[in-house]
Coordinates of C-alpha atoms in Angstrom, one line a residue:
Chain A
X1 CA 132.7 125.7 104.6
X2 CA 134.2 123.8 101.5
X3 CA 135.1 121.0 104.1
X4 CA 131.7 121.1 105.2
X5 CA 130.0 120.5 101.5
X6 CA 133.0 117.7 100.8
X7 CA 131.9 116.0 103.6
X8 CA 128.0 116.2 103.4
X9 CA 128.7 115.2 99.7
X10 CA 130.2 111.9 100.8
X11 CA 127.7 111.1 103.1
X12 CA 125.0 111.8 100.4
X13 CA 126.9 110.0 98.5
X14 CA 127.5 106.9 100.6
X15 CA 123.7 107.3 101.6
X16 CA 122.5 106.8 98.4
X17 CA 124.9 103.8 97.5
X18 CA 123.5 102.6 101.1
X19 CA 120.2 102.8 99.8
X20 CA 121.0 101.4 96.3
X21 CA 122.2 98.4 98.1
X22 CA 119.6 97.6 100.2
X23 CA 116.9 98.1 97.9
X24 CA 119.0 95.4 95.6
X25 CA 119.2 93.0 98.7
X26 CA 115.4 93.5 99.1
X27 CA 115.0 92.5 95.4
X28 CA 117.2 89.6 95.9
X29 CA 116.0 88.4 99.2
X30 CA 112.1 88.4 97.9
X31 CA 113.3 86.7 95.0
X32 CA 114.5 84.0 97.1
X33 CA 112.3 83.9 99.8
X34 CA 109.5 83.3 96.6
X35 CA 111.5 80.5 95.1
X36 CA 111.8 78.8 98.5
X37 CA 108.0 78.7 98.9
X38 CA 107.6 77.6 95.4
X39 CA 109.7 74.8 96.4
X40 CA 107.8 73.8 99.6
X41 CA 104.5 74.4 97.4
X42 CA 106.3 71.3 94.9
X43 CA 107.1 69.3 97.8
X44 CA 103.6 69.6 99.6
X45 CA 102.2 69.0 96.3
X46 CA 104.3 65.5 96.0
X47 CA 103.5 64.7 99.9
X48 CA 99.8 64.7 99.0
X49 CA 100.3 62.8 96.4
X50 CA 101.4 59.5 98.5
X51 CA 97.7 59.7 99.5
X52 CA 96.9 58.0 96.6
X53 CA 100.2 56.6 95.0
X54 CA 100.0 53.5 97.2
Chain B
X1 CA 97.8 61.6 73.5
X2 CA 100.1 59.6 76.8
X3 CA 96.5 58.1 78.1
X4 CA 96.1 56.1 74.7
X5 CA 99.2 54.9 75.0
X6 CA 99.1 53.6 78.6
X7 CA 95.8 52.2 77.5
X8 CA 97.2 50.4 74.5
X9 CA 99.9 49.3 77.1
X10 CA 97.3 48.4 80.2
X11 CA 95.9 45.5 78.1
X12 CA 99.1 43.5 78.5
X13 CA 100.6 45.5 81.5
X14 CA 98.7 46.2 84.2
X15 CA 100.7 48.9 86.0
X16 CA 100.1 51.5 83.1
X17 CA 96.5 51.4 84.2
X18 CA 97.4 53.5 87.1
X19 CA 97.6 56.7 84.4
X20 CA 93.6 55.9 83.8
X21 CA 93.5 57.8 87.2
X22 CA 92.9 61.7 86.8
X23 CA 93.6 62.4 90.1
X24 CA 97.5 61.3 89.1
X25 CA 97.5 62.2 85.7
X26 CA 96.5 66.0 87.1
X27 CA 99.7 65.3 89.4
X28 CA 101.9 64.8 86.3
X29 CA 100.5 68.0 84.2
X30 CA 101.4 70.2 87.0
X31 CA 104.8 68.1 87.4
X32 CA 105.3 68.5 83.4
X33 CA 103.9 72.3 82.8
X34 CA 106.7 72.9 85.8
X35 CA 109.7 71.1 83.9
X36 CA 108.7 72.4 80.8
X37 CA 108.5 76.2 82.2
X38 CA 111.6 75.6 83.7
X39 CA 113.8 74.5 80.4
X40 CA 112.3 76.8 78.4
X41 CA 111.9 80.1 80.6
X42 CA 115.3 80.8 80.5
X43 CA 115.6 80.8 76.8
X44 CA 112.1 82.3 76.2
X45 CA 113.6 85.7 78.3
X46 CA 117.0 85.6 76.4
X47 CA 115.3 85.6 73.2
X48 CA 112.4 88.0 74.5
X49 CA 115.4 90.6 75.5
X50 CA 117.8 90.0 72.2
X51 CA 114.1 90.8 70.1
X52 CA 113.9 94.0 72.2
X53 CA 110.0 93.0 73.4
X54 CA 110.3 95.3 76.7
X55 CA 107.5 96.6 78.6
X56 CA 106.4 100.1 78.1
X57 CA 105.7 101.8 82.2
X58 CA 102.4 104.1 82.3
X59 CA 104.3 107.1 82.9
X60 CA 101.2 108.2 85.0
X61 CA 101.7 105.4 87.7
X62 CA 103.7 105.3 90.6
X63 CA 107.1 106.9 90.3
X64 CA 109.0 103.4 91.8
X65 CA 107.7 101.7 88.3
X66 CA 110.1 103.0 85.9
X67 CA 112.9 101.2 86.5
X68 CA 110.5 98.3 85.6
X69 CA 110.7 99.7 81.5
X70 CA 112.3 97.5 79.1
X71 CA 111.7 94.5 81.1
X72 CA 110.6 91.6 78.8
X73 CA 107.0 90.8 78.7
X74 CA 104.9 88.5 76.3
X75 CA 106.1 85.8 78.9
X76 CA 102.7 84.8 78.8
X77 CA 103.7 82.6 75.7
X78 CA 105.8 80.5 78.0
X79 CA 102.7 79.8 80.0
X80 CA 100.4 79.1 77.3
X81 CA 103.0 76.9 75.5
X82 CA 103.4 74.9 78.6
X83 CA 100.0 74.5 79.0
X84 CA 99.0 73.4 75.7
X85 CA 101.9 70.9 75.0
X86 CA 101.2 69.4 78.9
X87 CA 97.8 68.9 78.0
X88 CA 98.1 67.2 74.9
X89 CA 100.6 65.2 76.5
X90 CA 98.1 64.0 79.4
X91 CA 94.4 65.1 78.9
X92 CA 92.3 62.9 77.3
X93 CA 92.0 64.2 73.6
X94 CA 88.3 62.7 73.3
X95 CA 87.1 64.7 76.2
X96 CA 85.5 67.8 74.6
X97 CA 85.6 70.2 77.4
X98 CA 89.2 69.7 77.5
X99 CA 89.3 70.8 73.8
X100 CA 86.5 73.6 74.5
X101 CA 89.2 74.9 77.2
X102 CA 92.4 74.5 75.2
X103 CA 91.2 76.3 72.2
X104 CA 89.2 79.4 73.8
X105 CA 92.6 79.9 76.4
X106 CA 94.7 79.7 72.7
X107 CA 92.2 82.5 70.8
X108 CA 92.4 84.5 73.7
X109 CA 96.1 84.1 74.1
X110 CA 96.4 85.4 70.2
X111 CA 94.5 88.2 71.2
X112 CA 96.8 89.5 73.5
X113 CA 99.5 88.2 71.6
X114 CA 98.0 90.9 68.8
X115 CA 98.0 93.7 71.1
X116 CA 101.2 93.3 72.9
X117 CA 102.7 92.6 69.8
X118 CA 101.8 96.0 68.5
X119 CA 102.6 98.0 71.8
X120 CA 106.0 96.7 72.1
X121 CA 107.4 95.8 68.4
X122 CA 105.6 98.5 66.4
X123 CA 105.6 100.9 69.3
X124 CA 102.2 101.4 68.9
X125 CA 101.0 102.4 72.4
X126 CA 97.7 102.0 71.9
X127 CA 98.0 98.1 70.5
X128 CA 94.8 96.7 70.0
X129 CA 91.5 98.9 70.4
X130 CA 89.3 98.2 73.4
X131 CA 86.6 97.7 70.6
X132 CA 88.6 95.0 68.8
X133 CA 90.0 93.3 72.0
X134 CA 86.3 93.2 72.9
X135 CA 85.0 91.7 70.3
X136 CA 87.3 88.7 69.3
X137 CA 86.9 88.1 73.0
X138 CA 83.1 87.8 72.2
X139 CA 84.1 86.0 69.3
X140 CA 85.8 83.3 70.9
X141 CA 83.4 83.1 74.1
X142 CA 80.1 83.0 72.6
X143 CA 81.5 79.9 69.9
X144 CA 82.7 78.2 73.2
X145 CA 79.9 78.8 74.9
X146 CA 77.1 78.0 72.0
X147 CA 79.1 74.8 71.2
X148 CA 78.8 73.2 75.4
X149 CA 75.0 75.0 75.2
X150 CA 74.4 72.9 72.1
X151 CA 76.0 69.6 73.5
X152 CA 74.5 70.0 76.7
X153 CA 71.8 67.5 77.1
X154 CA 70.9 67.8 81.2
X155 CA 69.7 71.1 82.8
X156 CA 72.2 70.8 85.2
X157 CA 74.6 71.1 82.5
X158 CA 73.5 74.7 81.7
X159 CA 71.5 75.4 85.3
X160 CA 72.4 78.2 87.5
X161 CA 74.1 76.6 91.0
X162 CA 73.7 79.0 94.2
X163 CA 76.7 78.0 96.7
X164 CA 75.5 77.0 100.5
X165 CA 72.2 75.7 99.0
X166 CA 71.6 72.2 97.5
X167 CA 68.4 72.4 96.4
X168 CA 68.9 75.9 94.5
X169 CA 69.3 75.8 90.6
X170 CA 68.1 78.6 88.3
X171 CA 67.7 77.2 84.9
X172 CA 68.8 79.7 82.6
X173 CA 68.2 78.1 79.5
X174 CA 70.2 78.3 76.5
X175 CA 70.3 81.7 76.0
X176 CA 70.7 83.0 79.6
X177 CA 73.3 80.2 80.0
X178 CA 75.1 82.5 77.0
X179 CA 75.0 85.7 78.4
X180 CA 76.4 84.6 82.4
X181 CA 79.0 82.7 80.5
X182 CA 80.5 85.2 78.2
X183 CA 80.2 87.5 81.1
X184 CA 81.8 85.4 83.3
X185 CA 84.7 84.7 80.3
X186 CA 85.2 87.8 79.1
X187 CA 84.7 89.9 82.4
X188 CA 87.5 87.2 84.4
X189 CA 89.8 87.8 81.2
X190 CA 89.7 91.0 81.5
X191 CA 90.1 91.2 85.4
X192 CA 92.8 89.1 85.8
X193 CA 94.5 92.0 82.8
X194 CA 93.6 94.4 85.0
X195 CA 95.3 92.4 87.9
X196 CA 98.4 91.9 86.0
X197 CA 100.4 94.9 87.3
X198 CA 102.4 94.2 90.2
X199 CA 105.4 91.6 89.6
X200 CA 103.5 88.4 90.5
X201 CA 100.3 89.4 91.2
X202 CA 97.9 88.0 88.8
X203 CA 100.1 84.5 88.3
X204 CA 99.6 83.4 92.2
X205 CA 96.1 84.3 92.6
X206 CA 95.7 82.5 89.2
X207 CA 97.6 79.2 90.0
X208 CA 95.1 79.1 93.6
X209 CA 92.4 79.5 91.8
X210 CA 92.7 76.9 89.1
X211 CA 94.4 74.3 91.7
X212 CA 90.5 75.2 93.4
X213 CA 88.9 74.7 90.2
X214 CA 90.6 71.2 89.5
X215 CA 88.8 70.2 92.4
X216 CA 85.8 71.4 92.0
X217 CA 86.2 70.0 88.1
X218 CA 87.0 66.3 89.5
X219 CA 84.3 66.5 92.2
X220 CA 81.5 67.3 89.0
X221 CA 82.7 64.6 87.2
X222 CA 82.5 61.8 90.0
X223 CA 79.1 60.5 90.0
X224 CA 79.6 59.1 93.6
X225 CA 81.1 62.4 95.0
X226 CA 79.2 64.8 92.6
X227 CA 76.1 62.9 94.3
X228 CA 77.6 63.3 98.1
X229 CA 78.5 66.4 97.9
X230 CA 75.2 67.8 96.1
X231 CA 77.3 69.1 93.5
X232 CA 76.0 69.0 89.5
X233 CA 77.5 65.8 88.1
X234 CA 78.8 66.7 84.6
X235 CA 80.3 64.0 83.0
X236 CA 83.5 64.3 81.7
X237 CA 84.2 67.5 83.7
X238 CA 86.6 65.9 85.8
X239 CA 89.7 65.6 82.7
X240 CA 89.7 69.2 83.4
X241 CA 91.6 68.8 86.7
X242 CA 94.3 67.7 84.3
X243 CA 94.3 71.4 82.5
X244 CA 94.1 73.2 85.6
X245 CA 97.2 71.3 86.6
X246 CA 98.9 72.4 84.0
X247 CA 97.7 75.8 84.3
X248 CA 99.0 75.5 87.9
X249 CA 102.0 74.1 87.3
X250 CA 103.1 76.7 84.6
X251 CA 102.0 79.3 86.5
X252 CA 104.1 78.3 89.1
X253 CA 107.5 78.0 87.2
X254 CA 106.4 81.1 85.4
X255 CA 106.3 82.9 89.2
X256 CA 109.9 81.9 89.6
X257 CA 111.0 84.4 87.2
X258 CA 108.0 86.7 87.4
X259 CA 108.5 87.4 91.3
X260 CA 109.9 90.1 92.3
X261 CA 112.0 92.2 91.0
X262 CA 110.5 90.2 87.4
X263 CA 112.7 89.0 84.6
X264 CA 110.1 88.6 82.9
X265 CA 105.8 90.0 82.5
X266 CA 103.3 87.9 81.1
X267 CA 101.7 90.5 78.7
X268 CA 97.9 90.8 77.3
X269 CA 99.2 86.8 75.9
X270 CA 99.4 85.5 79.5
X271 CA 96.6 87.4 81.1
X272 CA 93.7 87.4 78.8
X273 CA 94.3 83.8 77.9
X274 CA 94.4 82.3 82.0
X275 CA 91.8 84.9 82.9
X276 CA 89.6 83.1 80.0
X277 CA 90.6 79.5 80.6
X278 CA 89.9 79.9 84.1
X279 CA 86.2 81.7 83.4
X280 CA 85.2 78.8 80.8
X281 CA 86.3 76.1 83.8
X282 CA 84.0 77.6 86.2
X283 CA 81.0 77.9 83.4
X284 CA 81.6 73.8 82.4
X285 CA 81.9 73.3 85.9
X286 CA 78.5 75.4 87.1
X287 CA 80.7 77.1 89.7
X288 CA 80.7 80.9 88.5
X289 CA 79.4 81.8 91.6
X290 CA 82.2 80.4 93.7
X291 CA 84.7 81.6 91.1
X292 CA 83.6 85.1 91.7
X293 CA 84.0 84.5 95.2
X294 CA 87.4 83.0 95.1
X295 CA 88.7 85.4 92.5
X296 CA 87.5 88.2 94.4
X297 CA 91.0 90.2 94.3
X298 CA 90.1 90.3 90.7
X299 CA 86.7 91.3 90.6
X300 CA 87.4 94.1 93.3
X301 CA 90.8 95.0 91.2
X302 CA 88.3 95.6 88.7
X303 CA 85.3 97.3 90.2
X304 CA 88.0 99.8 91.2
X305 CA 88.8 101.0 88.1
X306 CA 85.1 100.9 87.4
X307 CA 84.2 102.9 90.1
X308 CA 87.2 105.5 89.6
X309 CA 85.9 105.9 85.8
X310 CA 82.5 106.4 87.0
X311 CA 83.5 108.7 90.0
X312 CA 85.2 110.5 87.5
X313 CA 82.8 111.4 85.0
X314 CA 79.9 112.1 87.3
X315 CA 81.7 113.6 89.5
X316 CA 84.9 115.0 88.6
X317 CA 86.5 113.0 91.6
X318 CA 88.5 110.2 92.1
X319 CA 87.6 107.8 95.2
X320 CA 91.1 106.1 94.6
X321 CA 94.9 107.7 94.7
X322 CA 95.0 105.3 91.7
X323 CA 93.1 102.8 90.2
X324 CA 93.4 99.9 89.6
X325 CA 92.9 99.2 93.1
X326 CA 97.0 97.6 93.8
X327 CA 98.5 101.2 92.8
X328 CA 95.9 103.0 95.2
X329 CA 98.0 100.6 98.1
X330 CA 101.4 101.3 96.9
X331 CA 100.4 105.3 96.8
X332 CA 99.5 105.1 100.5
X333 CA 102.8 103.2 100.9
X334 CA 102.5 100.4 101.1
X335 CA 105.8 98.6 99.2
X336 CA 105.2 96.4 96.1
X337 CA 106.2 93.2 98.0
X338 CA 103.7 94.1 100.9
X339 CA 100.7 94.7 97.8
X340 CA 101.8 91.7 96.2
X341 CA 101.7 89.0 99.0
X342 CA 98.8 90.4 100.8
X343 CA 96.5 90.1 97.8
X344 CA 98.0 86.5 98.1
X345 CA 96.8 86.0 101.4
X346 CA 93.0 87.4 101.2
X347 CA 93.3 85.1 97.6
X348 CA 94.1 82.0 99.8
X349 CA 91.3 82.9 102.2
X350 CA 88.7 83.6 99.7
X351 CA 89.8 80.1 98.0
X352 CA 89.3 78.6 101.1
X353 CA 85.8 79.9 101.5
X354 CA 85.1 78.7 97.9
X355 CA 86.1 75.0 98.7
X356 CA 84.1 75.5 102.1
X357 CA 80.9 75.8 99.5
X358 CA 81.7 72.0 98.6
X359 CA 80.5 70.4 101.9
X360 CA 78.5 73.4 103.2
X361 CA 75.3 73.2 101.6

């Protein structure tokens, strides 16, 4: 019985870390995928711009 | 102050003529709000967090928000500060729509400055009173407003334009031209506050809608295109493409650190002020109608609340989980990033139906 709650502890556990972790890779991975398109916004923005820097 | 300059340069050497052009000189605000953003951001949060200026989370919204408490806001400073210097820099500081713009965006940028101010430093919850908030807001609006009535010296200047019809102008005359533009300022600086509540929300729908509006602000002020296109020529209306590239362009740097999960919010500073500067634009540019239309995740983010009040009262029932109208989304489930970007997308669409209203008419 005591094995039983030691074990579905650590699986909590371990759940919860899981889900720490990939809630923090969400954050991070938005973060990025937002900076990228700013990025490509910039570079669109300077393409458009050889239309009249001639 | 750059374009006297390159004038007082042009006379012996012809290249510097090239920053005569708006089109290029709108280029370079957005290039120089960016760089600006960029050096300054980083400082601007350290500082912001070292003074303690974190947000305070409506403990009555969705659960997922509080970890969002203490993050620092009043970032709107950064954007405002941006926009201001860049302006000065390469707007044309005889234009006066330019100055019209630059000081109503500042006075409604210290308003919000007064309230978040009081909310976060003196703890005040409350900050400033709907009351007060509302009437420097007037304040500032109808002085803006009186000021381009008074100058105005064509009826198209202060004329009602219907979008999809060329021959459709409702002269409003001085006064009416009042009232529709302090309810177009006031109501868009208060929508895009209402807006501001996701991380990165209100800043991409903002920097959309003012890249839209610097068209639409060069197009009035070309005669020949103005005259193609059956849009009101306004003269001197197109040195506002330069502000809304510098709105744009801060707006952009300031999404790099306010996209999600934000290092920084804007504040009342950030989101009255772009929600004003972007009303006034529209009004000197006789576009309200398409600005409505293109910021129609604001308007609807604000008829929400609206309604829920009224629903409320009358009734004792609320038609949304939660108002305003991005919370009622994330209650159904919907996760912030999901909220966030899809308000983006029906943004980009409405903008593109706004610019449709250039050449269909």
């Amino acid at each position: 019985m005591i094995e039983l709650a030691k074990a579905r502890r650590k699986w909590l556990g371990d759940a919860h870390r899981r889900s720490r972790l990939c809630a923090q890779r969400g954050g991070d991975q938005n973060l990025r995928v937002v900076r990228f398109w700013i990025i490509t916004m910039l570079l669109v923005l300077f393409g458009l711009s050889t239309l009249k820097l001639r | 102050m750059l374009l006297e300059l390159f004038q007082l340069l042009g006379t012996d050497i012809r290249t510097f003529n090239v920053f005569q052009y708006i089109t290029l000189r709108a280029v370079l605000a957005a290039m120089t709000a960016l760089l600006i953003s960029f050096v300054i951001g980083p400082r601007m949060i350290r500082w912001l967090t070292e003074m303690k200026v974190g947000q305070a989370v409506r403990d009555d919204g969705p659960q997922t928000h509080l970890v969002k408490a203490g993050t620092p806001t009043m970032g709107g400073a950064l954007i405002l500060t941006a926009v201001a210097v860049t302006t000065l820099l390469w707007g044309d500081l005889e234009n006066r729509y330019v100055w019209a713009c630059l000081i109503t965006t500042i006075g409604f940028g210290a308003i919000g400055w007064v309230d978040d101010y009081r909310k976060v430093v003196y703890k005040n919850p409350k900050g400033l009173s709907a009351k007060s908030k509302m009437f420097w807001q007037t304040v500032i609006a109808v002085a803006a407003l009186s000021y381009l009535a008074y100058r105005a010296n064509l009826p198209q200047q202060t004329d009602l334009i219907v979008p999809f019809f060329k021959t459709v102008a409702i002269p409003l005359g001085t006064l009416g031209f009042i009232i529709l533009g302090w309810f177009v300022v006031v109501g868009f600086s208060n929508a895009v506050n209402l807006t501001d509540g996701l991380d990165g929300l209100a800043i991409m729908p903002t920097v959309m809608v003012a890249s839209a509006l610097a068209i639409f602000a060069y197009v009035a002020g070309h005669k020949v295109f103005s005259t193609y296109l059956g849009v009101p020529h306004i003269a001197g209306a197109g040195e506002l493409a330069v502000f809304c590239g510098a709105i744009a362009g801060a707006g952009l740097a300031f999404l790099w650190f306010n996209a999600y999960p934000a290092e920084v919010f804007m504040g009342d500073v950030g989101a009255l002020a772009l929600g004003g500067a972007l009303g006034l634009i529209a009004v000197i540019c006789r576009q309200e109608i398409v600005l409505i239309i293109m910021g129609g995740v604001f308007v609807v983010e604000t008829l929400s609340v609206m309604i829920q009040v009224a629903s409320f009262k009358l009734t004792g029932k609320r038609v949304f989980r939660m108002a305003p109208l991005h919370h009622h989304y994330e209650l159904k489930g919907w996760k912030e990033n999901q909220v966030v970007v899809r308000f983006w997308i029906i943004t980009m669409l409405l903008v593109l139906f706004g610019l449709s209203t250039l050449k269909l008419r």
